[in-house]
Tab-separated table of C-alpha atoms and ligand atoms in Angstrom:
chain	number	residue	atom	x	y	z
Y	1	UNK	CA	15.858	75.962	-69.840
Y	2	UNK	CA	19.155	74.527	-69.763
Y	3	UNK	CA	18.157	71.455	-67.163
Y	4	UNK	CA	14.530	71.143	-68.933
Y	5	UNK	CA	16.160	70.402	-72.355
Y	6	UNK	CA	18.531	67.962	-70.248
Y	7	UNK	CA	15.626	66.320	-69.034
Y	8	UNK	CA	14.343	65.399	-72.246
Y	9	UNK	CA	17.255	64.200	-73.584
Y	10	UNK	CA	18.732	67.263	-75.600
Y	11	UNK	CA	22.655	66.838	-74.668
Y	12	UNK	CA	24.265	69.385	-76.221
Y	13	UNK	CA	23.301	72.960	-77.745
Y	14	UNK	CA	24.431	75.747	-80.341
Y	15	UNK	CA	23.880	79.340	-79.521
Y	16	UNK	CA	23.157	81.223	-82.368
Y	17	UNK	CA	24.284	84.718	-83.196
Y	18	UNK	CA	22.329	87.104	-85.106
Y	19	UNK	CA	24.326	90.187	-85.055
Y	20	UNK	CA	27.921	90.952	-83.924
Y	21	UNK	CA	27.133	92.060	-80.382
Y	22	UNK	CA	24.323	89.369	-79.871
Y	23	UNK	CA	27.336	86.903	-81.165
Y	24	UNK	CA	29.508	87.822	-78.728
Y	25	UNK	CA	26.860	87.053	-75.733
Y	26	UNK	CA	26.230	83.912	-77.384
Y	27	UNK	CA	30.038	83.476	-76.946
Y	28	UNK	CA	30.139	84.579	-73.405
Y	29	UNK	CA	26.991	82.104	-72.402
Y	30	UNK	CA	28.597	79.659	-74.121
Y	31	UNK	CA	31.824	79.780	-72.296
Y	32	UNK	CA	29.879	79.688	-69.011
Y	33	UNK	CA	28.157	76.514	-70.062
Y	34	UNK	CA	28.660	73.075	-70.531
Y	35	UNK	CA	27.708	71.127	-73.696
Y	36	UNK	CA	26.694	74.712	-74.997
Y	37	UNK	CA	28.429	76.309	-77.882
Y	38	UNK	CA	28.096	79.638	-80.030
Y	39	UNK	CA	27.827	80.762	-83.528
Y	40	UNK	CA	29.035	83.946	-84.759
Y	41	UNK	CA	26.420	85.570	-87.053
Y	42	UNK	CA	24.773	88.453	-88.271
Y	43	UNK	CA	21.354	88.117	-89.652
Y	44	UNK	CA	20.606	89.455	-92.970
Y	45	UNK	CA	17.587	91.453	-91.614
Y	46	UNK	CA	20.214	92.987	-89.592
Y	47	UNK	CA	22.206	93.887	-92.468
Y	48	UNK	CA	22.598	97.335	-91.757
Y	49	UNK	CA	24.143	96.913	-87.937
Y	50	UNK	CA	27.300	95.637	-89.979
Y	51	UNK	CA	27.938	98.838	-91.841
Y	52	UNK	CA	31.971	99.484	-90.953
Y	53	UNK	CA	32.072	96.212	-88.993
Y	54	UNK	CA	35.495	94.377	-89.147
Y	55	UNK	CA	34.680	90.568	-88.131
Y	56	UNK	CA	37.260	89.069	-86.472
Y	57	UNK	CA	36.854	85.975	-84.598
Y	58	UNK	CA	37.788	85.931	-80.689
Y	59	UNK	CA	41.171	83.624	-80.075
Y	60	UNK	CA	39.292	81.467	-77.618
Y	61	UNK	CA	36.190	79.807	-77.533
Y	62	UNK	CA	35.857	79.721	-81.094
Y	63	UNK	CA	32.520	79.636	-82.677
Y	64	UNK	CA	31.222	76.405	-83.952
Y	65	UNK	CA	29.783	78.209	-87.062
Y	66	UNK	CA	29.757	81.270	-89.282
Y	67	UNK	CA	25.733	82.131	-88.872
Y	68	UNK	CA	23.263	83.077	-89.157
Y	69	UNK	CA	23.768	84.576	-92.283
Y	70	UNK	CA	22.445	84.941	-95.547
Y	71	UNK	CA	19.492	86.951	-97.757
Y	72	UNK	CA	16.249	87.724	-96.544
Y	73	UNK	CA	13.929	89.703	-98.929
Y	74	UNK	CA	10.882	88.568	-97.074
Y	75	UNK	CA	10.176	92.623	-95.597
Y	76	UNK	CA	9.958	95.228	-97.940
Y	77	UNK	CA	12.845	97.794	-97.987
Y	78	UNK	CA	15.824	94.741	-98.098
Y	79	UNK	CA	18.695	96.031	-99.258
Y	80	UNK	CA	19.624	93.276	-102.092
Y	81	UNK	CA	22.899	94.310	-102.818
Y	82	UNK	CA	24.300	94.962	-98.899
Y	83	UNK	CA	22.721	91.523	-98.243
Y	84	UNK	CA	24.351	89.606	-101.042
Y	85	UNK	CA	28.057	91.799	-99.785
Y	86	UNK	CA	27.182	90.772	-96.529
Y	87	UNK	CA	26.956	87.159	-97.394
Y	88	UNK	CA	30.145	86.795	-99.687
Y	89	UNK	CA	31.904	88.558	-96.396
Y	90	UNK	CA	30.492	85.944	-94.338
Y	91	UNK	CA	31.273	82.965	-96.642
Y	92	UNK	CA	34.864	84.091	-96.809
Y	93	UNK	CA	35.055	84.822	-93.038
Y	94	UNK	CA	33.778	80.483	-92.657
Y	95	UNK	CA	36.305	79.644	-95.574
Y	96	UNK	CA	39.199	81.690	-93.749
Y	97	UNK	CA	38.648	79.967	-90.235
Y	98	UNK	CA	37.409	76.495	-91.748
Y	99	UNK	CA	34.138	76.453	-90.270
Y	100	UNK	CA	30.166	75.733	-91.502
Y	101	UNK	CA	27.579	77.972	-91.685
Y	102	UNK	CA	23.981	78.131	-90.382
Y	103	UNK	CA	21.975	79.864	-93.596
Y	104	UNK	CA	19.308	81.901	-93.230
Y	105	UNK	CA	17.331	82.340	-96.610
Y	106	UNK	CA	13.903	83.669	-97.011
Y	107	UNK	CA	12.299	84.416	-100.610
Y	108	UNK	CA	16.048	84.371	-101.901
Y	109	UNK	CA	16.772	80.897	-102.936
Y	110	UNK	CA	17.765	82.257	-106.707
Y	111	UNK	CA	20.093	84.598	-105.483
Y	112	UNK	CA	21.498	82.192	-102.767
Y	113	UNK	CA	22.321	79.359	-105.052
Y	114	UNK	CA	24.598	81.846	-107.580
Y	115	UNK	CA	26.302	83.381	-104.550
Y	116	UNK	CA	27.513	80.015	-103.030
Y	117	UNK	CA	28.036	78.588	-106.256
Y	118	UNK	CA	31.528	80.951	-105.877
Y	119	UNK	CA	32.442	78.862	-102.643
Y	120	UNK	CA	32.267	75.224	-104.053
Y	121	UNK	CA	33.502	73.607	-100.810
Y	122	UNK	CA	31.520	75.388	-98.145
Y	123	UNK	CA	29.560	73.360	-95.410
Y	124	UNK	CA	26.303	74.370	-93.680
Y	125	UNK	CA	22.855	73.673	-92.945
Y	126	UNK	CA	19.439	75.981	-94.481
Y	127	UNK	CA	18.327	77.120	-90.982
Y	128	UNK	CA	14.186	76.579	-90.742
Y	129	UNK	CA	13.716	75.980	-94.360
Y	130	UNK	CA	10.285	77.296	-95.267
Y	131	UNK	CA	10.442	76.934	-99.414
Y	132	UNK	CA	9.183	74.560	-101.672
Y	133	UNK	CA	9.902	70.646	-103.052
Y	134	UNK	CA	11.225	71.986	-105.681
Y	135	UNK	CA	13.744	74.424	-104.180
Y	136	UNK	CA	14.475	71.377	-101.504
Y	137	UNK	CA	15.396	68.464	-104.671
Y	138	UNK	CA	18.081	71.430	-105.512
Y	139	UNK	CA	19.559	71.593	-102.374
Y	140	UNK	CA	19.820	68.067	-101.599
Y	141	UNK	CA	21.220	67.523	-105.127
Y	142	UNK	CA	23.466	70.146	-105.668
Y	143	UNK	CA	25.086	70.799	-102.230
Y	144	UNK	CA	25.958	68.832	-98.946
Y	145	UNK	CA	24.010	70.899	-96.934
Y	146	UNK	CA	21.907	69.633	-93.944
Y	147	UNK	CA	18.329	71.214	-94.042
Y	148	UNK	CA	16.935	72.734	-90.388
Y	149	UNK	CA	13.796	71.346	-89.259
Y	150	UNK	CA	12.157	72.884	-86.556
Y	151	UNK	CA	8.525	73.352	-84.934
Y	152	UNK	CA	7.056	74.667	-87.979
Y	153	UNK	CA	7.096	71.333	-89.946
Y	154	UNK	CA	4.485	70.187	-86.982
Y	155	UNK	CA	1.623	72.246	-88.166
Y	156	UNK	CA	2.587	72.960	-91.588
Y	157	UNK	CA	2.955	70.773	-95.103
Y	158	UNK	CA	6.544	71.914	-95.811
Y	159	UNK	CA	8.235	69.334	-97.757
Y	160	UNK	CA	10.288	66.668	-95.348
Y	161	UNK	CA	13.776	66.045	-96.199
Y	162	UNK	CA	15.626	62.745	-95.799
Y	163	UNK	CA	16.834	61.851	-92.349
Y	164	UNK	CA	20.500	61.755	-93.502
Y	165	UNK	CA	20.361	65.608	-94.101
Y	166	UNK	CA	17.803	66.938	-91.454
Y	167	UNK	CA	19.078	69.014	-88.481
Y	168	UNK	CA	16.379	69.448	-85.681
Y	169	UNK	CA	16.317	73.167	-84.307
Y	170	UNK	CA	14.535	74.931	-82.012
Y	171	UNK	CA	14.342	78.779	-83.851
Y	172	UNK	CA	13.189	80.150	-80.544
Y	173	UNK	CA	11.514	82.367	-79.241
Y	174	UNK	CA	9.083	81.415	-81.821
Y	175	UNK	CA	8.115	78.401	-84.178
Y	176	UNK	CA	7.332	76.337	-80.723
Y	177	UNK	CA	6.241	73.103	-81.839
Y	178	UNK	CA	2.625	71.159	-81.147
Y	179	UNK	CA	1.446	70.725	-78.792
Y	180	UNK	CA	3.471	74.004	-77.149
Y	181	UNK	CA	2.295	76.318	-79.744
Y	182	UNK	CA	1.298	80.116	-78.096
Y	183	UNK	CA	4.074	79.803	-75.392
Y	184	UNK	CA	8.065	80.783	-75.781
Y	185	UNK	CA	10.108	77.632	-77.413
Y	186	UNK	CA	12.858	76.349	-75.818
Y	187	UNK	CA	15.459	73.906	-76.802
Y	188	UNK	CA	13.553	70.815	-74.679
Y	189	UNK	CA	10.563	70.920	-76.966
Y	190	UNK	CA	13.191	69.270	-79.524
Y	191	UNK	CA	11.794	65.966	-78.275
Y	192	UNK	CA	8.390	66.871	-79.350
Y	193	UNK	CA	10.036	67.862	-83.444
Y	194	UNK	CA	11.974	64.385	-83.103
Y	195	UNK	CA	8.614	62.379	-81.890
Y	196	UNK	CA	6.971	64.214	-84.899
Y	197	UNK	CA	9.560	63.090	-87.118
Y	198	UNK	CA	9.543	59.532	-85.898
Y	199	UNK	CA	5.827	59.408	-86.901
Y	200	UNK	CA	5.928	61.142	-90.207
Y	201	UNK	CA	8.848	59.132	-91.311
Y	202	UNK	CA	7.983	55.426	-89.817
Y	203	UNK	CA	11.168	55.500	-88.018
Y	204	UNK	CA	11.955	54.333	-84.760
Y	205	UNK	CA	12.332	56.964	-82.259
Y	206	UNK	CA	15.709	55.907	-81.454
Y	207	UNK	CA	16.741	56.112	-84.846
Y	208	UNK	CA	15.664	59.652	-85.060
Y	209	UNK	CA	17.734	60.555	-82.195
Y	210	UNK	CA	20.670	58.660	-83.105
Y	211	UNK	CA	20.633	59.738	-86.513
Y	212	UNK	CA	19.833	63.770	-86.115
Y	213	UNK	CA	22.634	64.011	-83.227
Y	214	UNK	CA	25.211	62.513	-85.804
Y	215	UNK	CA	24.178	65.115	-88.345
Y	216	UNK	CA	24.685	68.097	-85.852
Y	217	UNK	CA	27.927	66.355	-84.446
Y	218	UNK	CA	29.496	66.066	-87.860
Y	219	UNK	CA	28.335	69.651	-89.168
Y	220	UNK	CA	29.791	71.112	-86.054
Y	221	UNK	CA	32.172	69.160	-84.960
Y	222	UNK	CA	31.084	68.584	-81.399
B	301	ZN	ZN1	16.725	82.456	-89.410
């Protein structure tokens, strides 16, 4: 997967963690890896894996992020109040080490935007955004954040954000963008979500790549 996403142009890579043991093989695969880097994370859906949990980072090969974190009351059964502790851990765990985060928010923009309004300089991206305009003009006006745009915005009429804020991102194992869709995503089939984007936005293709890979590299500093 590695050389295929070399092969079509896809340079460098962030591994994302979704719960404190999955983190740490992110880490480890990482480490073994050039051009491929980690994220320590644990998923809100995963909320209850964290119960008694003390994060602390490793000393070497430090993450590139805090993430994925954040509120998910898509499922029934969420616990609201764990999630939102969860979070406000996680926030001050990014804050503490300096570091972004890669959000993960799902039917809980209301709740999101009054938890991070307590950490006025925090800097991240909304991982596969999935909401409305509406809930999009607020991020791009209130915060800094970059927005995550991944296969999903190929066969869907989610709202586009500007290219100044847009992060591409595979989401794998699922979301695999046209014309891919029905087999496992990988990080190569970035390409086709930047060949999308240079279509839907009238930009040259170069421009997309240039653009998106300065986003990442300034978010995450790599
Ligand atoms: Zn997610």
């Amino acid at each position: 997967m590695l050389m295929n996403a070399q092969k079509n142009g896809v340079e460098k890579i962030v591994c994302i963690g979704t719960d404190p043991l999955d983190s740490l093989a992110a880490r480890d695969f990482a480490a073994a890896h050039k051009n491929v880097y980690w994220t320590y994370g644990v998923h809100p859906e995963e909320t209850t894996k964290a119960g008694g949990v003390d994060f602390v980072l490793p000393k070497e090969h430090l993450p590139v992020a805090i993430g994925e974190v954040g509120l998910d009351y898509h499922s029934e059964g969420y616990f609201r109040d764990a999630q939102i502790r969860l979070f406000e851990e996680m926030l001050q765990l990014a804050m503490d080490n300096d570091l972004p985060l890669s959000f993960h928010v799902r039917n809980a923009f209301s709740d999101f935007f009054a938890v991070i309004e307590n950490f006025p300089n925090v800097r991240g991206v909304v991982h596969s955004f999935t909401d409305s305009k509406k809930v999009l003009k607020r991020i791009l006006e209130t915060t800094d954040f970059y927005v995550g745009v991944n296969g999903l915005a190929t066969y869907s009429t989610l709202p586009t954000p500007p290219l100044e804020r847009i992060l591409l991102e595979t989401d794998a194992p699922f979301l695999t963008p046209v014309p891919f869709r029905g087999i496992i995503n990988e990080p190569a089939y970035i390409r086709n979500i930047a060949e999308w984007l240079s279509e839907k936005l009238g930009e040259d293709f170069a421009k997309i790549e240039q653009e998106t890979t300065r986003n990442v590299e300034n978010l995450f500093r790599i």
